PDB file of C-alpha atoms in Angstrom:
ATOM      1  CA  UNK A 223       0.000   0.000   0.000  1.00 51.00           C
ATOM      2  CA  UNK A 224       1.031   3.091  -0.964  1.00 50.00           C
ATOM      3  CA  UNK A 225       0.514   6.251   0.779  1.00 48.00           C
ATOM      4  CA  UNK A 226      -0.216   9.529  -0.854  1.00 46.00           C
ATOM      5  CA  UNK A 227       0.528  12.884   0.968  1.00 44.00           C
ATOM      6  CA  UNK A 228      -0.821  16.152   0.600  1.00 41.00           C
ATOM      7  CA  UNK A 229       2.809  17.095  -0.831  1.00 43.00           C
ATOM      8  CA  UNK A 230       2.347  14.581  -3.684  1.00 44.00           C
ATOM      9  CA  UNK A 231       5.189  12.346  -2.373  1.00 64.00           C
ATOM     10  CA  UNK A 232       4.369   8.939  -1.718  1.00 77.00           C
ATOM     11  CA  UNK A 233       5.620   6.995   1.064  1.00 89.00           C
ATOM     12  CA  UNK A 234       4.644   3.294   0.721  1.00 91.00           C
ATOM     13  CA  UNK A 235       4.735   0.408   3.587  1.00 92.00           C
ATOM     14  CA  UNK A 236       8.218  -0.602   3.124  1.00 93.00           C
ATOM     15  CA  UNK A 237      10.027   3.004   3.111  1.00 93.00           C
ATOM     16  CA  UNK A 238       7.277   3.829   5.859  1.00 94.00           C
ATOM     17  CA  UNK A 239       9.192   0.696   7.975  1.00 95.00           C
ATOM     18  CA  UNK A 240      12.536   1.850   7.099  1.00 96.00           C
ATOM     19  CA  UNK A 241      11.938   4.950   8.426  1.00 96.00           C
ATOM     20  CA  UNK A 242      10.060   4.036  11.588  1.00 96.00           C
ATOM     21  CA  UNK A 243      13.711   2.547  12.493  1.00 97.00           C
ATOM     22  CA  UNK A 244      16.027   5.287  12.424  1.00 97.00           C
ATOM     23  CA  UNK A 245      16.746   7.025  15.321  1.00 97.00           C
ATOM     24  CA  UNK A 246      16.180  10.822  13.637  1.00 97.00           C
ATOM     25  CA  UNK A 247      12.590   9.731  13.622  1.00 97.00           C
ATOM     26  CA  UNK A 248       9.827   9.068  16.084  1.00 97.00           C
ATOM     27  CA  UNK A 249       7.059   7.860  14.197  1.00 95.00           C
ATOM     28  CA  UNK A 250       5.543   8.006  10.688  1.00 95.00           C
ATOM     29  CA  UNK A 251       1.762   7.887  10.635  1.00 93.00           C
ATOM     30  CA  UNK A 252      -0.676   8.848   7.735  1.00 89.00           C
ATOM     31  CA  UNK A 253       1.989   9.798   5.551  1.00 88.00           C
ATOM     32  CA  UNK A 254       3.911  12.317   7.744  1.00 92.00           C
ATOM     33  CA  UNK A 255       7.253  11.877   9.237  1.00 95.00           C
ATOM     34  CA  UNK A 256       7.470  12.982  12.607  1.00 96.00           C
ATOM     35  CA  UNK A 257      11.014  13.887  13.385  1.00 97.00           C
ATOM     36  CA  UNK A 258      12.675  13.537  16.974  1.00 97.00           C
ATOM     37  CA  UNK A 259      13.395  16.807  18.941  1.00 95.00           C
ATOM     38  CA  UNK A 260      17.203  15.736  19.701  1.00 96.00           C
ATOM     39  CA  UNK A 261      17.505  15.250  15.674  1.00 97.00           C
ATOM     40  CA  UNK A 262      15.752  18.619  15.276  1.00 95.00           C
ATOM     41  CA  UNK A 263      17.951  20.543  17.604  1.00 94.00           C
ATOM     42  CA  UNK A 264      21.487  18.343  15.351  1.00 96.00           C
ATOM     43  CA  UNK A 265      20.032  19.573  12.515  1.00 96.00           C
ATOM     44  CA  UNK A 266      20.156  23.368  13.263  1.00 95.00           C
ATOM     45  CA  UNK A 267      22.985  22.917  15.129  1.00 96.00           C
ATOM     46  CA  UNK A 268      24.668  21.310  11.955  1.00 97.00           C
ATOM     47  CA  UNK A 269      23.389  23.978   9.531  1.00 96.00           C
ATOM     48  CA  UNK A 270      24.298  26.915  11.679  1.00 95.00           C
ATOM     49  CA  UNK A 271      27.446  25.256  11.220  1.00 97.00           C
ATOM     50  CA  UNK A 272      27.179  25.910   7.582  1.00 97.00           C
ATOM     51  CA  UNK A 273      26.252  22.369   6.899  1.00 97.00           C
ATOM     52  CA  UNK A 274      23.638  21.793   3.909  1.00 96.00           C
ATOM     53  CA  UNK A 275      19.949  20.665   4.729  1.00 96.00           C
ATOM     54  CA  UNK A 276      20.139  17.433   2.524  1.00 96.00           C
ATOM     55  CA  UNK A 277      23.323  16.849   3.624  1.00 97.00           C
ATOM     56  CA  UNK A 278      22.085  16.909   7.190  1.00 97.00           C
ATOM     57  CA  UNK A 279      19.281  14.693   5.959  1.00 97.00           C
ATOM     58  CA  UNK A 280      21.519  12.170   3.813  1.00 97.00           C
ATOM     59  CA  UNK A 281      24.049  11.399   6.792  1.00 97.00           C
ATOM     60  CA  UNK A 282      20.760  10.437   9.116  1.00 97.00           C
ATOM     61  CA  UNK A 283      19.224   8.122   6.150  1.00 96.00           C
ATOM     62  CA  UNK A 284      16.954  10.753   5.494  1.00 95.00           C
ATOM     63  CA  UNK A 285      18.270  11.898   1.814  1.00 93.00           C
ATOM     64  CA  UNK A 286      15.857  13.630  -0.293  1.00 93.00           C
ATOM     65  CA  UNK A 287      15.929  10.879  -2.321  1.00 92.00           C
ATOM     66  CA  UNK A 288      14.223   9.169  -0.207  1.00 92.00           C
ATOM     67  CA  UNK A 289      11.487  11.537   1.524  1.00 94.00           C
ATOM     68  CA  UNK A 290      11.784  13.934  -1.042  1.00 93.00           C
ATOM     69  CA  UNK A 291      14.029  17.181  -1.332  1.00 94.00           C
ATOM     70  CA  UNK A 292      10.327  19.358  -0.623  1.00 94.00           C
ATOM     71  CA  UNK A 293      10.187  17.452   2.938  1.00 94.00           C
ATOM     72  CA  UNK A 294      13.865  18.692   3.845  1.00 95.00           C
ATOM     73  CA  UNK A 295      13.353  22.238   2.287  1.00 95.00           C
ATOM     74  CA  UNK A 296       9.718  22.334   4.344  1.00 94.00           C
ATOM     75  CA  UNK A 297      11.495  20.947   7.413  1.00 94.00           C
ATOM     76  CA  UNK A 298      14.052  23.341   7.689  1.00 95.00           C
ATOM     77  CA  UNK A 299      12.231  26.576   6.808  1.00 95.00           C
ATOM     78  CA  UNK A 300       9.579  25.390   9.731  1.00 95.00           C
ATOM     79  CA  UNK A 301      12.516  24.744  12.018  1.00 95.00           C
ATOM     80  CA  UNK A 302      13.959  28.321  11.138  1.00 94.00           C
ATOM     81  CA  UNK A 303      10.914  29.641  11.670  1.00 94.00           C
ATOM     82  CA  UNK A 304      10.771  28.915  15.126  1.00 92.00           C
ATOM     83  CA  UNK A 305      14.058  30.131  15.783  1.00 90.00           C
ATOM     84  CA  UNK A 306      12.899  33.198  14.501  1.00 90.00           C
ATOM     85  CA  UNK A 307       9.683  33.226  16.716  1.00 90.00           C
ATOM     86  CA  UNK A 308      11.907  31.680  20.005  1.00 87.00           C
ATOM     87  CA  UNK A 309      14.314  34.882  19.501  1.00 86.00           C
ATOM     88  CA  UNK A 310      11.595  37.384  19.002  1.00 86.00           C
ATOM     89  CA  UNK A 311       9.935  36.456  21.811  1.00 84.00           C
ATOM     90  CA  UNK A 312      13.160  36.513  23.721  1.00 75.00           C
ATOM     91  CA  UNK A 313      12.357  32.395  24.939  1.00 67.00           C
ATOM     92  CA  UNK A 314      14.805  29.948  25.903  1.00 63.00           C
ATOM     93  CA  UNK A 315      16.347  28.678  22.636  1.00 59.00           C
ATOM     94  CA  UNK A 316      15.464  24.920  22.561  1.00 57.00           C
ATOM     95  CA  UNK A 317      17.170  24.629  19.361  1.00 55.00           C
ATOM     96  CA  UNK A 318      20.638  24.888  20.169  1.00 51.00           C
ATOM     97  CA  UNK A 319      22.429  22.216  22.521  1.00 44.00           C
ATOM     98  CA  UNK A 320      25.708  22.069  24.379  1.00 39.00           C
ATOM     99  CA  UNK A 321      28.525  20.200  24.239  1.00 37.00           C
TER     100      UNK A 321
END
């Protein structure tokens, strides 16, 4: 079975399973990839770092070649985003993490 997301990019049973394994993700349900925070905070740390997004993506199993470069591009202007809205707001910055 193949699932079809609002993006257009399918994501059938088998991908589905190989993502449900990988430690950058906590679940995938309906189509969506739900990411976890820890990988969330690597990732910005990693592109702050001038890293590239599918780069970022590739080295967790997560190339765009497999979820899709639109999925990484979305994922990292939503995580920017926040960032944005943490520093406006002068909030803690749960992005960032310490060595």
């Amino acid at each position: 079975m193949t699932i079809m997301t609002s993006r257009s990019i399918a994501i059938n049973e088998k991908t589905a399973k190989y993502l449900a394994k990988l430690p950058a993700v906590d679940k995938v349900k309906n189509g969506r990839i739900y990411y976890r925070a820890a990988f969330r905070d690597e990732c910005m740390r990693k592109y702050h770092a001038g890293m590239k997004p599918s780069q970022i993506f590739r080295d967790a199993g997560l190339g765009p070649e497999i979820i899709g470069a639109k999925r990484v591009e979305r994922c990292f202007g939503r995580w920017r985003s926040q960032e944005r809205n943490l520093a406006e707001n002068n909030m803690p910055d749960t992005f960032k993490t310490t060595d």
